[in-house]
Short mmCIF file of C-alpha atoms in Angstrom, two decimals:
data_model
loop_
_atom_site.label_atom_id
_atom_site.label_comp_id
_atom_site.label_asym_id
_atom_site.label_seq_id
_atom_site.Cartn_x
_atom_site.Cartn_y
_atom_site.Cartn_z
CA PRO P 1 -49.90 1.76 22.77
CA HIS P 2 -48.64 1.66 19.22
CA ILE P 3 -48.83 -1.75 17.56
CA THR P 4 -46.20 -2.41 14.82
CA CYS P 5 -47.01 -4.70 11.92
CA PRO P 6 -44.45 -7.61 11.99
CA VAL P 7 -44.16 -7.45 8.20
CA CYS P 8 -43.47 -3.73 8.22
CA PHE P 9 -41.02 -4.11 11.09
CA ALA P 10 -39.11 -6.91 9.19
CA GLU P 11 -39.04 -4.77 5.99
CA LYS P 12 -37.69 -1.77 7.87
CA ALA P 13 -34.95 -3.92 9.44
CA ARG P 14 -34.03 -5.37 6.02
CA ARG P 15 -33.77 -1.90 4.46
CA SER P 16 -31.63 -0.65 7.40
CA ALA P 17 -29.24 -3.61 6.93
CA GLU P 18 -29.01 -2.89 3.14
CA GLU P 19 -28.31 0.81 3.80
CA ALA P 20 -25.62 -0.08 6.35
CA ALA P 21 -23.97 -2.46 3.85
CA ALA P 22 -24.12 0.16 1.10
CA ALA P 23 -22.54 2.73 3.40
CA ILE P 24 -19.40 0.68 3.74
CA ARG P 25 -19.09 -0.19 0.09
CA MET P 26 -16.63 1.87 -1.87
CA PRO P 27 -18.32 5.10 -2.95
CA ALA P 28 -18.25 6.07 -6.64
CA SER P 29 -16.27 9.20 -5.71
CA TRP P 30 -13.21 6.99 -5.30
CA SER P 31 -12.83 6.72 -9.02
CA GLU P 32 -9.08 7.13 -8.71
CA ILE P 33 -8.81 3.92 -6.75
CA LYS P 34 -11.20 2.13 -9.06
CA LYS P 35 -9.06 3.03 -12.09
CA ARG P 36 -6.17 1.14 -10.54
CA TRP P 37 -8.05 -2.08 -9.89
CA TRP P 38 -6.32 -4.84 -11.82
CA SER P 39 -9.12 -7.24 -12.81
CA PRO P 40 -7.19 -10.14 -14.45
CA SER P 41 -5.97 -11.58 -11.16
CA ASN P 42 -8.53 -10.40 -8.59
CA SER P 43 -11.10 -13.03 -7.90
CA TYR P 44 -13.67 -10.44 -6.81
CA ALA P 45 -15.28 -7.61 -8.71
CA LEU P 46 -14.52 -4.20 -7.26
CA LYS P 47 -18.23 -3.56 -6.55
CA GLU P 48 -18.32 -6.69 -4.38
CA ILE P 49 -15.76 -5.54 -1.80
CA THR P 50 -15.97 -3.01 0.98
CA GLN P 51 -13.55 -0.28 2.00
CA ARG P 52 -13.00 -2.15 5.25
CA SER P 53 -11.85 -5.29 3.50
CA THR P 54 -8.48 -6.52 4.84
CA ARG P 55 -7.81 -8.79 1.86
CA VAL P 56 -4.88 -8.03 -0.38
CA TYR P 57 -5.84 -7.18 -3.98
CA ARG P 58 -3.88 -6.48 -7.12
CA TRP P 59 -3.64 -2.91 -8.47
CA GLU P 60 -1.98 -1.25 -11.46
CA CYS P 61 0.15 1.84 -11.18
CA PRO P 62 -1.08 4.51 -13.68
CA TYR P 63 2.41 6.00 -13.97
CA SER P 64 4.62 3.02 -14.61
CA ARG P 65 2.12 0.16 -15.18
CA HIS P 66 3.60 -1.86 -12.31
CA VAL P 67 1.16 -4.40 -10.88
CA PHE P 68 1.32 -4.52 -7.12
CA GLU P 69 -0.56 -5.93 -4.12
CA SER P 70 -2.23 -3.75 -1.48
CA THR P 71 -5.30 -3.60 0.78
CA ILE P 72 -8.10 -1.10 0.26
CA GLY P 73 -6.98 0.66 3.47
CA GLU P 74 -3.42 1.12 2.16
CA MET P 75 -4.74 2.43 -1.13
CA MET P 76 -6.84 5.01 0.74
CA ARG P 77 -4.07 5.94 3.23
CA TYR P 78 -1.58 7.31 0.68
CA LYS P 79 -2.07 10.17 -1.70
CA PRO P 80 -2.49 8.99 -5.34
CA SER P 81 1.12 9.61 -6.37
CA ASP P 82 2.43 7.55 -3.36
CA ARG P 83 0.34 4.41 -3.72
CA CYS P 84 2.61 2.33 -5.91
CA PRO P 85 5.18 0.60 -3.69
CA VAL P 86 7.61 0.15 -6.58
CA CYS P 87 7.55 3.80 -7.64
CA ASN P 88 7.81 4.80 -3.98
CA SER P 89 10.47 2.32 -2.91
CA ALA P 90 13.57 3.49 -1.16
CA ALA P 91 15.68 2.22 -4.07
CA ASN P 92 13.63 4.16 -6.62
CA ILE P 93 13.51 7.49 -4.76
CA TYR P 94 17.03 7.31 -3.36
CA PRO P 95 19.13 5.22 -5.78
CA ALA P 96 22.25 6.11 -3.87
CA LEU P 97 21.06 4.04 -0.94
CA ILE P 98 21.48 0.76 -2.88
CA GLU P 99 25.21 0.82 -2.38
CA TYR P 100 24.65 0.88 1.44
CA TRP P 101 22.06 -1.90 1.41
CA THR P 102 23.30 -5.20 2.80
CA PRO P 103 22.43 -8.78 1.81
CA GLU P 104 21.72 -9.38 5.49
CA ASN P 105 18.25 -7.88 4.90
CA LYS P 106 17.36 -10.54 2.30
CA ARG P 107 18.42 -13.33 4.72
CA ARG P 108 16.79 -11.86 7.84
CA TYR P 109 13.69 -10.12 6.47
CA ASP P 110 13.34 -11.55 2.95
CA ILE P 111 13.21 -8.01 1.62
CA GLU P 112 14.85 -6.20 -1.34
CA PRO P 113 15.35 -2.46 -1.62
CA LEU P 114 12.59 -2.19 -4.26
CA ALA P 115 10.13 -3.74 -1.77
CA LEU P 116 10.88 -1.23 1.00
CA ARG P 117 8.80 1.97 0.87
CA HIS P 118 10.72 5.19 1.24
CA ASP P 119 8.64 6.06 4.35
CA SER P 120 8.94 2.60 6.00
CA ASP P 121 9.77 2.53 9.69
CA LEU P 122 11.25 -1.00 9.43
CA ARG P 123 14.71 -1.06 10.86
CA VAL P 124 17.04 -2.77 8.43
CA TYR P 125 20.80 -3.22 8.04
CA TRP P 126 22.96 -0.75 6.18
CA ARG P 127 26.73 -0.61 5.60
CA ASP P 128 28.41 2.82 5.81
CA PRO P 129 31.27 3.87 3.42
CA ASN P 130 33.84 2.50 5.90
CA GLY P 131 32.18 -0.90 5.88
CA ARG P 132 30.61 -0.67 9.35
CA ALA P 133 27.13 -2.13 9.68
CA PHE P 134 24.36 -0.30 11.42
CA ARG P 135 20.60 -0.78 11.80
CA GLY P 136 18.24 1.99 10.91
CA THR P 137 15.15 3.07 9.02
CA VAL P 138 15.17 4.36 5.47
CA SER P 139 15.00 7.89 6.95
CA ASP P 140 18.16 7.23 9.00
CA ALA P 141 20.08 6.09 5.83
CA VAL P 142 18.71 8.99 3.74
CA ILE P 143 19.90 11.55 6.34
CA ARG P 144 23.34 10.02 6.32
CA TYR P 145 23.91 9.12 2.69
CA ALA P 146 21.36 9.98 0.09
CA PRO P 147 20.25 13.26 -1.40
CA SER P 148 16.68 13.02 -2.64
CA LYS P 149 16.93 12.10 -6.27
CA ARG P 150 14.10 10.23 -7.79
CA SER P 151 14.98 8.01 -10.70
CA ASN P 152 13.15 8.30 -14.00
CA THR P 153 10.37 5.72 -13.70
CA ARG P 154 7.46 8.23 -13.90
#
C-alpha cells in the first residue's frame, strides 16, 4: 500500500483550496466590469470579491457617469451597454411613457420611472389617455403607448 506523507497531503489540500478560491475570483478578462468599479464608496477592493458575491456594490456608468448600485451577477448578466439602470430605465428609453406613469407606483412600490429598467417584468400601474388605470409591465405600456425613442443621455 502507498503511504502518504501527512505534510505533503496537507500541502496538496491547501493548494487545492487556494486554486478553488482563485477560480471563483473575477478573472482579469473582465476588464470591462473592472473599469466601472467605483472605489470611493465601496468598502472592498475589487480583487477581494468573487463573482458569486451577492453584495451590492457601487459602479460608474462609462457613458453618462451615473453612479449606481448592482451586484456582480447583475453586472455580468447584461451586455455592457445595458448595465447602467439609469441609462436603461423605462423613462430614459421611452420618455413618452412618463405621461402614463401614476403616482400610485411611488406609494405602493416606492419606485420612480427612472428606477424601473426597460426590461423589467414588475407589474406597475399606468393610466391610459382616457384616464383609466391598468396594471402592466413596461413592455405592456410600450406596446400600447410608446415608440422606442431613446433620449440623449449617451
